[in-house]
Each structure stands twice: as structure tokens, then as C-alpha cells.
PDB file of C-alpha atoms in Angstrom:
ATOM      1  CA  UNK A 884     -12.353 -71.619  36.454  1.00  0.00           C
ATOM      2  CA  UNK A 885     -11.896 -74.317  39.042  1.00  0.00           C
ATOM      3  CA  UNK A 886      -9.252 -72.225  40.808  1.00  0.00           C
ATOM      4  CA  UNK A 887     -11.676 -69.443  41.640  1.00  0.00           C
ATOM      5  CA  UNK A 888      -9.657 -66.572  43.142  1.00  0.00           C
ATOM      6  CA  UNK A 889      -6.530 -68.701  43.578  1.00  0.00           C
ATOM      7  CA  UNK A 890      -3.457 -68.257  41.398  1.00  0.00           C
ATOM      8  CA  UNK A 891      -1.672 -71.155  39.754  1.00  0.00           C
ATOM      9  CA  UNK A 892       1.971 -70.463  38.965  1.00  0.00           C
ATOM     10  CA  UNK A 893       3.443 -73.831  38.038  1.00  0.00           C
ATOM     11  CA  UNK A 894       2.922 -77.380  39.110  1.00  0.00           C
ATOM     12  CA  UNK A 895       5.787 -78.026  41.439  1.00  0.00           C
ATOM     13  CA  UNK A 896       7.050 -76.975  44.794  1.00  0.00           C
ATOM     14  CA  UNK A 897       9.729 -74.839  46.314  1.00  0.00           C
ATOM     15  CA  UNK A 898      12.566 -77.031  47.487  1.00  0.00           C
ATOM     16  CA  UNK A 899      13.906 -74.597  50.064  1.00  0.00           C
ATOM     17  CA  UNK A 900      12.790 -71.215  51.338  1.00  0.00           C
ATOM     18  CA  UNK A 901      15.076 -70.152  54.164  1.00  0.00           C
ATOM     19  CA  UNK A 902      14.505 -67.200  56.479  1.00  0.00           C
ATOM     20  CA  UNK A 903      17.833 -66.566  58.215  1.00  0.00           C
ATOM     21  CA  UNK A 904      18.205 -65.028  61.669  1.00  0.00           C
ATOM     22  CA  UNK A 905      19.280 -61.738  60.057  1.00  0.00           C
ATOM     23  CA  UNK A 906      16.005 -61.608  58.085  1.00  0.00           C
ATOM     24  CA  UNK A 907      17.543 -62.612  54.770  1.00  0.00           C
ATOM     25  CA  UNK A 908      15.183 -64.691  52.638  1.00  0.00           C
ATOM     26  CA  UNK A 909      16.765 -67.281  50.325  1.00  0.00           C
ATOM     27  CA  UNK A 910      14.947 -69.341  47.706  1.00  0.00           C
ATOM     28  CA  UNK A 911      16.854 -72.400  46.516  1.00  0.00           C
ATOM     29  CA  UNK A 912      15.880 -75.134  44.095  1.00  0.00           C
ATOM     30  CA  UNK A 913      17.745 -78.419  43.906  1.00  0.00           C
ATOM     31  CA  UNK A 914      18.524 -79.734  40.431  1.00  0.00           C
ATOM     32  CA  UNK A 915      19.650 -83.197  39.411  1.00  0.00           C
ATOM     33  CA  UNK A 916      20.202 -82.408  35.710  1.00  0.00           C
ATOM     34  CA  UNK A 917      22.513 -84.910  34.094  1.00  0.00           C
ATOM     35  CA  UNK A 918      25.708 -83.256  32.944  1.00  0.00           C
ATOM     36  CA  UNK A 919      26.802 -84.736  29.635  1.00  0.00           C
ATOM     37  CA  UNK A 920      30.516 -84.506  29.020  1.00  0.00           C
ATOM     38  CA  UNK A 921      29.945 -85.018  25.282  1.00  0.00           C
ATOM     39  CA  UNK A 922      28.412 -81.529  25.186  1.00  0.00           C
ATOM     40  CA  UNK A 923      31.882 -80.065  25.747  1.00  0.00           C
ATOM     41  CA  UNK A 924      35.084 -80.188  23.777  1.00  0.00           C
ATOM     42  CA  UNK A 925      37.801 -82.419  25.151  1.00  0.00           C
ATOM     43  CA  UNK A 926      40.202 -79.472  25.276  1.00  0.00           C
ATOM     44  CA  UNK A 927      38.050 -77.282  27.533  1.00  0.00           C
ATOM     45  CA  UNK A 928      39.477 -76.533  30.963  1.00  0.00           C
ATOM     46  CA  UNK A 929      37.468 -77.493  34.087  1.00  0.00           C
ATOM     47  CA  UNK A 930      36.705 -73.879  35.071  1.00  0.00           C
ATOM     48  CA  UNK A 931      35.260 -73.111  31.637  1.00  0.00           C
ATOM     49  CA  UNK A 932      33.267 -76.344  31.680  1.00  0.00           C
ATOM     50  CA  UNK A 933      31.767 -75.434  35.038  1.00  0.00           C
ATOM     51  CA  UNK A 934      30.877 -71.938  33.805  1.00  0.00           C
ATOM     52  CA  UNK A 935      29.130 -73.389  30.745  1.00  0.00           C
ATOM     53  CA  UNK A 936      27.162 -75.810  32.925  1.00  0.00           C
ATOM     54  CA  UNK A 937      26.132 -73.017  35.295  1.00  0.00           C
ATOM     55  CA  UNK A 938      24.903 -70.866  32.408  1.00  0.00           C
ATOM     56  CA  UNK A 939      22.949 -73.811  31.019  1.00  0.00           C
ATOM     57  CA  UNK A 940      21.279 -74.484  34.383  1.00  0.00           C
ATOM     58  CA  UNK A 941      20.299 -70.822  34.696  1.00  0.00           C
ATOM     59  CA  UNK A 942      18.989 -70.792  31.121  1.00  0.00           C
ATOM     60  CA  UNK A 943      17.018 -74.012  31.680  1.00  0.00           C
ATOM     61  CA  UNK A 944      15.559 -73.134  35.093  1.00  0.00           C
ATOM     62  CA  UNK A 945      15.662 -69.335  35.434  1.00  0.00           C
ATOM     63  CA  UNK A 946      12.039 -68.840  34.374  1.00  0.00           C
ATOM     64  CA  UNK A 947      10.866 -71.438  36.885  1.00  0.00           C
ATOM     65  CA  UNK A 948      12.773 -69.723  39.699  1.00  0.00           C
ATOM     66  CA  UNK A 949      11.395 -66.333  38.658  1.00  0.00           C
ATOM     67  CA  UNK A 950       7.896 -67.781  39.014  1.00  0.00           C
ATOM     68  CA  UNK A 951       8.827 -69.193  42.423  1.00  0.00           C
ATOM     69  CA  UNK A 952      10.128 -65.747  43.455  1.00  0.00           C
ATOM     70  CA  UNK A 953       6.792 -64.215  42.378  1.00  0.00           C
ATOM     71  CA  UNK A 954       4.920 -66.830  44.390  1.00  0.00           C
ATOM     72  CA  UNK A 955       7.129 -66.124  47.410  1.00  0.00           C
ATOM     73  CA  UNK A 956       6.293 -62.437  47.152  1.00  0.00           C
ATOM     74  CA  UNK A 957       2.566 -63.225  46.968  1.00  0.00           C
ATOM     75  CA  UNK A 958       2.787 -65.564  49.960  1.00  0.00           C
ATOM     76  CA  UNK A 959       5.118 -63.566  52.205  1.00  0.00           C
ATOM     77  CA  UNK A 960       4.776 -60.012  50.915  1.00  0.00           C
ATOM     78  CA  UNK A 961       8.421 -59.778  49.868  1.00  0.00           C
ATOM     79  CA  UNK A 962      10.763 -61.116  47.247  1.00  0.00           C
ATOM     80  CA  UNK A 963      13.656 -63.372  48.175  1.00  0.00           C
ATOM     81  CA  UNK A 964      16.976 -61.625  48.790  1.00  0.00           C
ATOM     82  CA  UNK A 965      18.779 -64.526  47.132  1.00  0.00           C
ATOM     83  CA  UNK A 966      17.609 -66.986  44.493  1.00  0.00           C
ATOM     84  CA  UNK A 967      19.805 -69.949  43.729  1.00  0.00           C
ATOM     85  CA  UNK A 968      20.101 -73.375  42.208  1.00  0.00           C
ATOM     86  CA  UNK A 969      21.914 -76.135  44.024  1.00  0.00           C
ATOM     87  CA  UNK A 970      23.271 -78.500  41.384  1.00  0.00           C
ATOM     88  CA  UNK A 971      23.623 -81.969  42.858  1.00  0.00           C
ATOM     89  CA  UNK A 972      25.907 -83.224  40.038  1.00  0.00           C
ATOM     90  CA  UNK A 973      28.173 -80.185  40.398  1.00  0.00           C
ATOM     91  CA  UNK A 974      27.931 -80.146  44.191  1.00  0.00           C
ATOM     92  CA  UNK A 975      27.672 -76.342  44.068  1.00  0.00           C
ATOM     93  CA  UNK A 976      25.347 -73.475  44.692  1.00  0.00           C
ATOM     94  CA  UNK A 977      24.654 -71.189  41.722  1.00  0.00           C
ATOM     95  CA  UNK A 978      23.176 -67.820  42.608  1.00  0.00           C
ATOM     96  CA  UNK A 979      20.954 -66.177  40.027  1.00  0.00           C
ATOM     97  CA  UNK A 980      21.589 -62.482  39.731  1.00  0.00           C
ATOM     98  CA  UNK A 981      19.632 -59.714  38.091  1.00  0.00           C
ATOM     99  CA  UNK A 982      15.923 -59.125  38.023  1.00  0.00           C
ATOM    100  CA  UNK A 983      13.847 -62.246  38.390  1.00  0.00           C
TER     101      UNK A 983
END
């Protein structure tokens, strides 16, 4: 009731919304999730470990980024062309694909 006509999506903020010179709109959220090596078998190769971590980050934060994409559309009249997570522990950008 206190919001009146305003919409509340989540309590939080977009970390980065970048409008490139070519008109491409990118939404990126920085994540500091601790990566626990005990969650993985000792025999797993580094590429597989990284893939598992990426899937976990998407699973953990995909809904939040979908809400941020909705908010971006409400604010700017268009959805982001790219939605991604930047994992600080991994030091990599993870692009979310599919319908958000």
C-alpha cells in the first residue's frame, strides 16, 4: 500500500547497466560467492569444475537477474541485449542465455 503506483521488484540494485556506442544494452551483476573446493571431487578437471561453478551461479542468481531485466525494461522501454554475472572469485564473465 505504501508504494502506491510504484513497483517493487527486489531490494537491491543493479551493479552495472551499460549502453554501448552501438546501442547494445548489457546488464551485469557482480558476485562474490565463495567457491568451496570441498563441493567438488578431487579428480575433477579444472574445466569441469569451472562449468559446475558457472551453472551454480546461474541457478543461484538467475531469478534475480531476470527481475533486474524486467526492471530495466520498465525503466528504459527495452530489455537488455546481454545479461551476465561477473564472478569475482572466478575472475570471469558468465553470460546468461535463454529467456529471462
